[in-house]
Amino acid sequence: VEYLGQAQRQSELFANVPIVFGLALFLMFLLLTLTFRSLPQALVMLPLIMLGLMGAIWGHGIHGIPVSILSMFGLLAVTGIVVNDAVVFVAKYNQNLKLEGMTVKQAVIDAGVARFRPILLTSVTTIAGLYPLVLETDRQAQFLIPMAITVVYGVFFGTLLILFFLPSILMALNELRRVLYWFWQGERITAEMVEPSVREKMRQQDHNSFIDPNYNLQDSE
């Protein structure tokens, strides 16, 4: 039996989706690594993306609608939205450590408080704008409903993960860094000293002090 027509096009598209999705993830993590100057902080996004996509699949089950081609396109959109929200959170966390001189715990809490409203409003407006399409019964809108379900439930679960679990992931990553540093170097250091943003600040301070012994980094800030 040979399937042609729409079945053939769907088969070809589903075969190409893993390649396109994998390439998009690779480029995304490359840019995040260059932005944060930390591969572990970029990889923190991976479980958020996977669990957000799981939420999108659950959404299809809740509404009893099978995953379609447009659902795949919706998954790409969900990935971008979840990563954008997570980047906003992690960037504020790094800023608190590097510029504000906060402890790791203070930086995580402040980032959660400062970014709670922007992340929540972005997600609420996206969900509120698309949910009427999810409930649409008109036949003309049926082929768009899977994509809407993917975005709505993916963003919903992704937002919950960012607001409530990303702070815990950052704290756990910091503790893992400290353990690895103690294992390799044989000494224990503070939680702040293993963070990439703080180490970058120290390198800048050492570099400027080497160029000008009278340089004071705090005065320059």
Tab-separated table of C-alpha atoms in Angstrom:
chain	number	residue	atom	x	y	z
A	1	VAL	CA	0.000	0.000	0.000
A	2	GLU	CA	1.359	3.419	-0.945
A	3	TYR	CA	-0.076	6.549	0.675
A	4	LEU	CA	-0.114	9.642	-1.519
A	5	GLY	CA	-1.666	13.092	-1.441
A	6	GLN	CA	-2.108	14.658	1.978
A	7	ALA	CA	-0.846	11.536	3.773
A	8	GLN	CA	2.403	11.711	1.803
A	9	ARG	CA	2.874	15.410	2.567
A	10	GLN	CA	2.251	14.815	6.269
A	11	SER	CA	4.749	11.957	6.321
A	12	GLU	CA	7.412	14.110	4.656
A	13	LEU	CA	6.768	16.984	7.037
A	14	PHE	CA	6.895	14.805	10.152
A	15	ALA	CA	10.181	13.360	8.878
A	16	ASN	CA	11.679	16.855	8.528
A	17	VAL	CA	10.374	18.285	11.819
A	18	PRO	CA	13.010	16.588	14.043
A	19	ILE	CA	15.779	17.953	11.821
A	20	VAL	CA	14.399	21.491	11.793
A	21	PHE	CA	13.582	21.400	15.505
A	22	GLY	CA	17.035	20.047	16.356
A	23	LEU	CA	18.742	22.744	14.292
A	24	ALA	CA	16.618	25.444	15.909
A	25	LEU	CA	17.485	24.150	19.401
A	26	PHE	CA	21.198	24.016	18.561
A	27	LEU	CA	21.250	27.609	17.319
A	28	MET	CA	19.159	28.703	20.296
A	29	PHE	CA	21.533	27.126	22.818
A	30	LEU	CA	24.541	28.514	20.961
A	31	LEU	CA	23.177	32.058	21.214
A	32	LEU	CA	22.204	31.565	24.868
A	33	THR	CA	25.664	30.245	25.703
A	34	LEU	CA	27.298	33.270	24.081
A	35	THR	CA	24.857	35.621	25.836
A	36	PHE	CA	25.193	34.154	29.338
A	37	ARG	CA	28.817	33.043	28.823
A	38	SER	CA	27.764	29.813	30.483
A	39	LEU	CA	26.779	26.510	28.889
A	40	PRO	CA	25.069	25.184	32.065
A	41	GLN	CA	22.793	28.244	32.254
A	42	ALA	CA	21.852	27.695	28.618
A	43	LEU	CA	21.147	24.003	29.264
A	44	VAL	CA	18.826	24.986	32.132
A	45	MET	CA	16.354	25.941	29.398
A	46	LEU	CA	16.185	22.359	28.089
A	47	PRO	CA	13.986	20.827	30.830
A	48	LEU	CA	11.732	23.893	30.687
A	49	ILE	CA	11.268	23.404	26.945
A	50	MET	CA	10.626	19.662	27.269
A	51	LEU	CA	8.091	20.060	30.079
A	52	GLY	CA	6.399	22.922	28.226
A	53	LEU	CA	6.035	20.662	25.188
A	54	MET	CA	4.667	17.938	27.454
A	55	GLY	CA	2.039	20.409	28.644
A	56	ALA	CA	1.103	21.052	25.019
A	57	ILE	CA	0.611	17.318	24.436
A	58	TRP	CA	-1.524	17.100	27.575
A	59	GLY	CA	-3.643	19.914	26.168
A	60	HIS	CA	-4.413	17.814	23.115
A	61	GLY	CA	-5.454	14.961	25.400
A	62	ILE	CA	-7.687	17.227	27.490
A	63	HIS	CA	-9.576	18.379	24.391
A	64	GLY	CA	-9.466	14.987	22.683
A	65	ILE	CA	-7.784	16.358	19.563
A	66	PRO	CA	-4.919	14.453	17.888
A	67	VAL	CA	-1.555	16.071	17.219
A	68	SER	CA	-1.381	17.424	13.662
A	69	ILE	CA	1.051	19.210	11.384
A	70	LEU	CA	0.057	22.603	12.764
A	71	SER	CA	0.682	21.270	16.270
A	72	MET	CA	4.322	20.852	15.241
A	73	PHE	CA	4.484	24.490	14.170
A	74	GLY	CA	2.899	25.439	17.477
A	75	LEU	CA	5.645	23.533	19.303
A	76	LEU	CA	8.265	25.748	17.662
A	77	ALA	CA	6.356	28.828	18.783
A	78	VAL	CA	6.051	27.505	22.347
A	79	THR	CA	9.790	26.855	22.456
A	80	GLY	CA	10.517	30.461	21.517
A	81	ILE	CA	8.066	31.899	24.048
A	82	VAL	CA	9.290	29.728	26.930
A	83	VAL	CA	12.942	30.496	26.187
A	84	ASN	CA	12.252	34.228	25.942
A	85	ASP	CA	10.604	34.250	29.367
A	86	ALA	CA	13.415	32.188	30.874
A	87	VAL	CA	16.063	34.477	29.359
A	88	VAL	CA	14.413	37.493	30.973
A	89	PHE	CA	14.533	35.740	34.350
A	90	VAL	CA	18.129	34.495	34.086
A	91	ALA	CA	19.384	37.850	32.762
A	92	LYS	CA	17.939	39.614	35.813
A	93	TYR	CA	19.489	36.962	38.072
A	94	ASN	CA	22.931	37.521	36.537
A	95	GLN	CA	22.501	41.283	36.746
A	96	ASN	CA	21.705	41.057	40.453
A	97	LEU	CA	24.869	39.067	41.072
A	98	LYS	CA	27.190	41.122	38.896
A	99	LEU	CA	25.985	44.681	39.367
A	100	GLU	CA	24.001	44.649	42.598
A	101	GLY	CA	26.349	42.419	44.575
A	102	MET	CA	23.538	40.231	45.936
A	103	THR	CA	23.922	36.741	47.287
A	104	VAL	CA	22.681	33.869	45.127
A	105	LYS	CA	19.530	33.441	47.208
A	106	GLN	CA	18.782	37.169	47.178
A	107	ALA	CA	19.431	37.342	43.423
A	108	VAL	CA	17.009	34.476	42.717
A	109	ILE	CA	14.260	35.937	44.906
A	110	ASP	CA	14.662	39.441	43.482
A	111	ALA	CA	14.648	38.121	39.909
A	112	GLY	CA	11.425	36.228	40.636
A	113	VAL	CA	9.754	39.299	42.122
A	114	ALA	CA	11.005	41.699	39.439
A	115	ARG	CA	10.130	39.470	36.495
A	116	PHE	CA	6.898	37.950	37.844
A	117	ARG	CA	4.583	40.569	36.354
A	118	PRO	CA	6.190	40.828	32.868
A	119	ILE	CA	6.306	37.043	32.432
A	120	LEU	CA	2.789	36.537	33.773
A	121	LEU	CA	1.251	39.318	31.673
A	122	THR	CA	2.942	38.055	28.510
A	123	SER	CA	1.579	34.567	29.094
A	124	VAL	CA	-1.916	35.681	30.140
A	125	THR	CA	-2.363	37.876	27.070
A	126	THR	CA	-1.175	35.068	24.786
A	127	ILE	CA	-3.483	32.502	26.392
A	128	ALA	CA	-6.461	34.869	26.522
A	129	GLY	CA	-5.995	35.798	22.885
A	130	LEU	CA	-5.856	32.207	21.624
A	131	TYR	CA	-8.270	30.391	23.924
A	132	PRO	CA	-11.406	31.525	22.045
A	133	LEU	CA	-9.945	29.765	19.003
A	134	VAL	CA	-9.526	26.590	21.080
A	135	LEU	CA	-13.256	26.690	21.908
A	136	GLU	CA	-14.317	27.491	18.337
A	137	THR	CA	-16.754	24.989	16.818
A	138	ASP	CA	-16.898	26.326	13.268
A	139	ARG	CA	-15.591	23.865	10.697
A	140	GLN	CA	-13.451	26.531	9.029
A	141	ALA	CA	-11.385	26.904	12.213
A	142	GLN	CA	-10.893	23.209	12.956
A	143	PHE	CA	-7.491	22.912	11.292
A	144	LEU	CA	-6.127	25.809	13.364
A	145	ILE	CA	-7.322	24.517	16.736
A	146	PRO	CA	-4.397	22.049	17.280
A	147	MET	CA	-1.867	24.869	16.887
A	148	ALA	CA	-3.840	27.066	19.297
A	149	ILE	CA	-4.028	24.235	21.850
A	150	THR	CA	-0.278	23.698	21.592
A	151	VAL	CA	0.540	27.358	22.197
A	152	VAL	CA	-2.046	27.868	24.971
A	153	TYR	CA	-1.143	24.835	27.079
A	154	GLY	CA	2.556	24.969	26.274
A	155	VAL	CA	2.781	28.598	27.401
A	156	PHE	CA	0.642	27.894	30.470
A	157	PHE	CA	2.796	25.030	31.721
A	158	GLY	CA	5.996	26.778	30.648
A	159	THR	CA	5.071	29.886	32.640
A	160	LEU	CA	4.372	27.870	35.786
A	161	LEU	CA	7.717	26.126	35.428
A	162	ILE	CA	9.619	29.389	34.956
A	163	LEU	CA	7.995	31.179	37.877
A	164	PHE	CA	8.059	28.328	40.383
A	165	PHE	CA	10.745	25.840	39.309
A	166	LEU	CA	13.412	27.874	37.491
A	167	PRO	CA	14.548	29.528	40.776
A	168	SER	CA	15.006	26.058	42.299
A	169	ILE	CA	16.915	24.878	39.225
A	170	LEU	CA	19.276	27.874	39.446
A	171	MET	CA	19.896	27.218	43.143
A	172	ALA	CA	20.543	23.524	42.468
A	173	LEU	CA	22.905	24.404	39.602
A	174	ASN	CA	24.819	26.734	41.889
A	175	GLU	CA	25.177	24.003	44.518
A	176	LEU	CA	26.350	21.562	41.844
A	177	ARG	CA	28.999	24.061	40.723
A	178	ARG	CA	30.256	24.398	44.300
A	179	VAL	CA	30.495	20.619	44.716
A	180	LEU	CA	32.374	20.223	41.420
A	181	TYR	CA	34.742	23.057	42.305
A	182	TRP	CA	35.455	21.438	45.680
A	183	PHE	CA	35.988	18.075	43.967
A	184	TRP	CA	38.470	19.415	41.407
A	185	GLN	CA	40.187	22.183	43.390
A	186	GLY	CA	39.990	20.721	46.885
A	187	GLU	CA	38.634	23.875	48.514
A	188	ARG	CA	35.228	25.268	49.321
A	189	ILE	CA	34.200	28.706	48.127
A	190	THR	CA	31.113	30.853	48.498
A	191	ALA	CA	28.046	30.304	46.346
A	192	GLU	CA	28.610	33.608	44.547
A	193	MET	CA	32.193	32.843	43.514
A	194	VAL	CA	31.168	29.990	41.195
A	195	GLU	CA	28.617	32.027	39.244
A	196	PRO	CA	29.753	33.002	35.702
A	197	SER	CA	28.583	36.609	36.040
A	198	VAL	CA	30.575	37.110	39.269
A	199	ARG	CA	33.673	35.452	37.829
A	200	GLU	CA	33.393	37.662	34.767
A	201	LYS	CA	33.250	40.713	37.029
A	202	MET	CA	36.361	39.529	38.853
A	203	ARG	CA	38.223	39.004	35.580
A	204	GLN	CA	37.316	42.518	34.493
A	205	GLN	CA	38.494	43.874	37.830
A	206	ASP	CA	41.790	41.988	37.595
A	207	HIS	CA	42.310	43.138	34.010
A	208	ASN	CA	41.626	46.782	34.802
A	209	SER	CA	43.785	46.615	37.922
A	210	PHE	CA	46.635	45.223	35.823
A	211	ILE	CA	46.305	48.079	33.332
A	212	ASP	CA	45.837	50.757	35.991
A	213	PRO	CA	46.760	49.893	39.622
A	214	ASN	CA	44.701	52.856	40.819
A	215	TYR	CA	41.569	51.626	39.039
A	216	ASN	CA	38.518	51.004	41.231
A	217	LEU	CA	35.816	48.943	39.546
A	218	GLN	CA	33.120	50.020	41.988
A	219	ASP	CA	33.810	53.689	41.252
A	220	SER	CA	33.502	53.008	37.530
A	221	GLU	CA	30.073	51.448	38.055
